[in-house]
Amino acid sequence: MTSATPTTAHPFGLVVLDMAGTTVADGGLVEQAFSAAAQRLGVQPGSDEHARQLAYVRATMGESKISVFRHLFGDEDRAQQANTAFEEAYGELVDGGRIAPLPGAREAIERLTAEGRTVVLTTGFARPTQDAILTALGWHDLVPLTLCPADAGGRGRPYPDMVLAAFLRTAAVDDVRRIAVAGDTSYDMLSGVRSGAGIVAGVLTGAHDEDQLTRHGATHVLGSVADLPDLIARAEA
């Protein structure tokens, strides 16, 4: 019995892209919003506790934010308070014009779409924040599907759930090995690897460097997401 082979024109027909740090430049807004949230819970900027928590936030970039706050604040009530404060602070910064597409990101998405691929945008933020970013950029109609952790069972990265949700919901490809994933954090890489994606590309426009991305499973490391369409084309050649 022979295995099935892809019948579409593109072996990599599904592309799952992270947002902040990968397709979207937010200028360090995550850290600013975290500081505002932590201060609301009594953690003062400049304190040792603030420094320790900020280091953890940096190390876990890409993870679902509520998961980060559960780790930092312990009980669920305080974690939810911190998450709400974070989302409010981040949303205010977004509304203030503090966010923009990374150079070449929209063009890369439009090229991938024009080539007949399905592109999905994912984030570790909650849905209201993701929608605020999409609204600020005018990206609501750019892709057919956007996902946040709650849309895929709530676990977020480094679990593969959002990538697999994109696979299941779009039905764009018949094999997880025909998925291309791109992100700027080690958690993006872990999520891609655990999903079985054939391409797991790290980009150097966000939180983590080439060593971190490679150690966590990147199959390729790119200067930016603008280089992704050419990488996929080469992989298919």
PDB file of N, CA, C and O in Angstrom, residues 18-30 90 94 97-103 105 133 137 139 205-206:
ATOM      1  N   ASP A  18       3.422  33.969  13.634  1.00  0.00           N
ATOM      2  CA  ASP A  18       3.261  34.733  14.862  1.00  0.00           C
ATOM      3  C   ASP A  18       3.030  36.203  14.513  1.00  0.00           C
ATOM      4  O   ASP A  18       3.340  36.654  13.397  1.00  0.00           O
ATOM      5  N   MET A  19       2.526  36.964  15.467  1.00  0.00           N
ATOM      6  CA  MET A  19       2.290  38.394  15.226  1.00  0.00           C
ATOM      7  C   MET A  19       3.412  39.246  15.838  1.00  0.00           C
ATOM      8  O   MET A  19       4.394  39.543  15.172  1.00  0.00           O
ATOM      9  N   ALA A  20       3.310  39.641  17.117  1.00  0.00           N
ATOM     10  CA  ALA A  20       4.278  40.577  17.699  1.00  0.00           C
ATOM     11  C   ALA A  20       5.704  40.029  17.618  1.00  0.00           C
ATOM     12  O   ALA A  20       5.995  38.938  18.096  1.00  0.00           O
ATOM     13  N   GLY A  21       6.592  40.786  16.987  1.00  0.00           N
ATOM     14  CA  GLY A  21       7.982  40.399  16.848  1.00  0.00           C
ATOM     15  C   GLY A  21       8.284  39.663  15.563  1.00  0.00           C
ATOM     16  O   GLY A  21       9.447  39.543  15.177  1.00  0.00           O
ATOM     17  N   THR A  22       7.242  39.172  14.895  1.00  0.00           N
ATOM     18  CA  THR A  22       7.419  38.412  13.654  1.00  0.00           C
ATOM     19  C   THR A  22       6.845  39.148  12.457  1.00  0.00           C
ATOM     20  O   THR A  22       7.538  39.389  11.472  1.00  0.00           O
ATOM     21  N   THR A  23       5.570  39.502  12.536  1.00  0.00           N
ATOM     22  CA  THR A  23       4.940  40.288  11.476  1.00  0.00           C
ATOM     23  C   THR A  23       4.626  41.712  11.949  1.00  0.00           C
ATOM     24  O   THR A  23       4.377  42.587  11.131  1.00  0.00           O
ATOM     25  N   VAL A  24       4.646  41.909  13.263  1.00  0.00           N
ATOM     26  CA  VAL A  24       4.252  43.191  13.854  1.00  0.00           C
ATOM     27  C   VAL A  24       5.361  43.711  14.765  1.00  0.00           C
ATOM     28  O   VAL A  24       5.862  42.976  15.623  1.00  0.00           O
ATOM     29  N   ALA A  25       5.740  44.961  14.580  1.00  0.00           N
ATOM     30  CA  ALA A  25       6.716  45.614  15.458  1.00  0.00           C
ATOM     31  C   ALA A  25       5.970  46.354  16.553  1.00  0.00           C
ATOM     32  O   ALA A  25       5.143  47.214  16.262  1.00  0.00           O
ATOM     33  N   ASP A  26       6.264  46.004  17.813  1.00  0.00           N
ATOM     34  CA  ASP A  26       5.546  46.682  18.901  1.00  0.00           C
ATOM     35  C   ASP A  26       6.467  47.501  19.790  1.00  0.00           C
ATOM     36  O   ASP A  26       6.030  48.052  20.806  1.00  0.00           O
ATOM     37  N   GLY A  27       7.736  47.575  19.456  1.00  0.00           N
ATOM     38  CA  GLY A  27       8.647  48.489  20.152  1.00  0.00           C
ATOM     39  C   GLY A  27       8.756  48.272  21.643  1.00  0.00           C
ATOM     40  O   GLY A  27       8.855  49.245  22.403  1.00  0.00           O
ATOM     41  N   GLY A  28       8.718  47.025  22.087  1.00  0.00           N
ATOM     42  CA  GLY A  28       8.861  46.755  23.514  1.00  0.00           C
ATOM     43  C   GLY A  28       7.618  47.002  24.331  1.00  0.00           C
ATOM     44  O   GLY A  28       7.686  47.142  25.561  1.00  0.00           O
ATOM     45  N   LEU A  29       6.458  47.022  23.676  1.00  0.00           N
ATOM     46  CA  LEU A  29       5.216  47.308  24.404  1.00  0.00           C
ATOM     47  C   LEU A  29       4.866  46.224  25.409  1.00  0.00           C
ATOM     48  O   LEU A  29       4.212  46.498  26.415  1.00  0.00           O
ATOM     49  N   VAL A  30       5.293  44.984  25.153  1.00  0.00           N
ATOM     50  CA  VAL A  30       5.001  43.907  26.102  1.00  0.00           C
ATOM     51  C   VAL A  30       5.611  44.232  27.453  1.00  0.00           C
ATOM     52  O   VAL A  30       4.952  44.106  28.501  1.00  0.00           O
ATOM     53  N   TYR A  90      -1.682  47.297  27.313  1.00  0.00           N
ATOM     54  CA  TYR A  90      -1.203  47.050  25.949  1.00  0.00           C
ATOM     55  C   TYR A  90      -2.176  47.656  24.935  1.00  0.00           C
ATOM     56  O   TYR A  90      -1.755  48.280  23.946  1.00  0.00           O
ATOM     57  N   VAL A  94      -1.448  50.358  21.980  1.00  0.00           N
ATOM     58  CA  VAL A  94      -1.792  50.104  20.580  1.00  0.00           C
ATOM     59  C   VAL A  94      -2.674  51.216  20.033  1.00  0.00           C
ATOM     60  O   VAL A  94      -2.441  51.741  18.939  1.00  0.00           O
ATOM     61  N   GLY A  97      -1.129  54.400  18.775  1.00  0.00           N
ATOM     62  CA  GLY A  97      -0.318  54.379  17.561  1.00  0.00           C
ATOM     63  C   GLY A  97       1.071  53.806  17.740  1.00  0.00           C
ATOM     64  O   GLY A  97       1.953  54.057  16.910  1.00  0.00           O
ATOM     65  N   ARG A  98       1.268  53.011  18.784  1.00  0.00           N
ATOM     66  CA  ARG A  98       2.591  52.501  19.112  1.00  0.00           C
ATOM     67  C   ARG A  98       2.868  51.139  18.479  1.00  0.00           C
ATOM     68  O   ARG A  98       3.601  50.331  19.030  1.00  0.00           O
ATOM     69  N   ILE A  99       2.299  50.867  17.331  1.00  0.00           N
ATOM     70  CA  ILE A  99       2.465  49.555  16.706  1.00  0.00           C
ATOM     71  C   ILE A  99       2.460  49.725  15.196  1.00  0.00           C
ATOM     72  O   ILE A  99       1.836  50.656  14.672  1.00  0.00           O
ATOM     73  N   ALA A 100       3.188  48.858  14.495  1.00  0.00           N
ATOM     74  CA  ALA A 100       3.289  48.963  13.036  1.00  0.00           C
ATOM     75  C   ALA A 100       3.667  47.604  12.460  1.00  0.00           C
ATOM     76  O   ALA A 100       4.230  46.765  13.159  1.00  0.00           O
ATOM     77  N   PRO A 101       3.380  47.386  11.179  1.00  0.00           N
ATOM     78  CA  PRO A 101       3.846  46.152  10.552  1.00  0.00           C
ATOM     79  C   PRO A 101       5.367  46.162  10.457  1.00  0.00           C
ATOM     80  O   PRO A 101       5.972  47.227  10.259  1.00  0.00           O
ATOM     81  N   LEU A 102       5.992  45.024  10.607  1.00  0.00           N
ATOM     82  CA  LEU A 102       7.423  44.942  10.335  1.00  0.00           C
ATOM     83  C   LEU A 102       7.645  45.095   8.833  1.00  0.00           C
ATOM     84  O   LEU A 102       6.795  44.704   8.025  1.00  0.00           O
ATOM     85  N   PRO A 103       8.768  45.695   8.431  1.00  0.00           N
ATOM     86  CA  PRO A 103       9.020  45.915   7.003  1.00  0.00           C
ATOM     87  C   PRO A 103       8.915  44.621   6.201  1.00  0.00           C
ATOM     88  O   PRO A 103       9.524  43.610   6.543  1.00  0.00           O
ATOM     89  N   ALA A 105       6.409  42.632   5.943  1.00  0.00           N
ATOM     90  CA  ALA A 105       5.533  41.584   6.474  1.00  0.00           C
ATOM     91  C   ALA A 105       4.240  41.472   5.674  1.00  0.00           C
ATOM     92  O   ALA A 105       3.843  40.371   5.270  1.00  0.00           O
ATOM     93  N   ILE A 133      -4.851  44.925  17.731  1.00  0.00           N
ATOM     94  CA  ILE A 133      -3.694  45.001  16.833  1.00  0.00           C
ATOM     95  C   ILE A 133      -4.142  44.921  15.384  1.00  0.00           C
ATOM     96  O   ILE A 133      -3.705  45.710  14.526  1.00  0.00           O
ATOM     97  N   LEU A 137      -3.742  47.949  12.498  1.00  0.00           N
ATOM     98  CA  LEU A 137      -2.980  47.731  11.271  1.00  0.00           C
ATOM     99  C   LEU A 137      -3.866  47.643  10.030  1.00  0.00           C
ATOM    100  O   LEU A 137      -3.354  47.654   8.905  1.00  0.00           O
ATOM    101  N   TRP A 139      -5.679  44.940   9.343  1.00  0.00           N
ATOM    102  CA  TRP A 139      -5.369  43.584   8.877  1.00  0.00           C
ATOM    103  C   TRP A 139      -6.510  42.588   9.052  1.00  0.00           C
ATOM    104  O   TRP A 139      -6.319  41.396   8.826  1.00  0.00           O
ATOM    105  N   THR A 205      13.765  39.440  14.216  1.00  0.00           N
ATOM    106  CA  THR A 205      13.188  40.775  14.398  1.00  0.00           C
ATOM    107  C   THR A 205      12.502  40.941  15.741  1.00  0.00           C
ATOM    108  O   THR A 205      11.859  41.968  15.979  1.00  0.00           O
ATOM    109  N   GLY A 206      12.622  39.931  16.623  1.00  0.00           N
ATOM    110  CA  GLY A 206      11.885  39.995  17.876  1.00  0.00           C
ATOM    111  C   GLY A 206      12.701  39.650  19.091  1.00  0.00           C
ATOM    112  O   GLY A 206      13.835  40.119  19.252  1.00  0.00           O
TER     113      GLY A 206
END
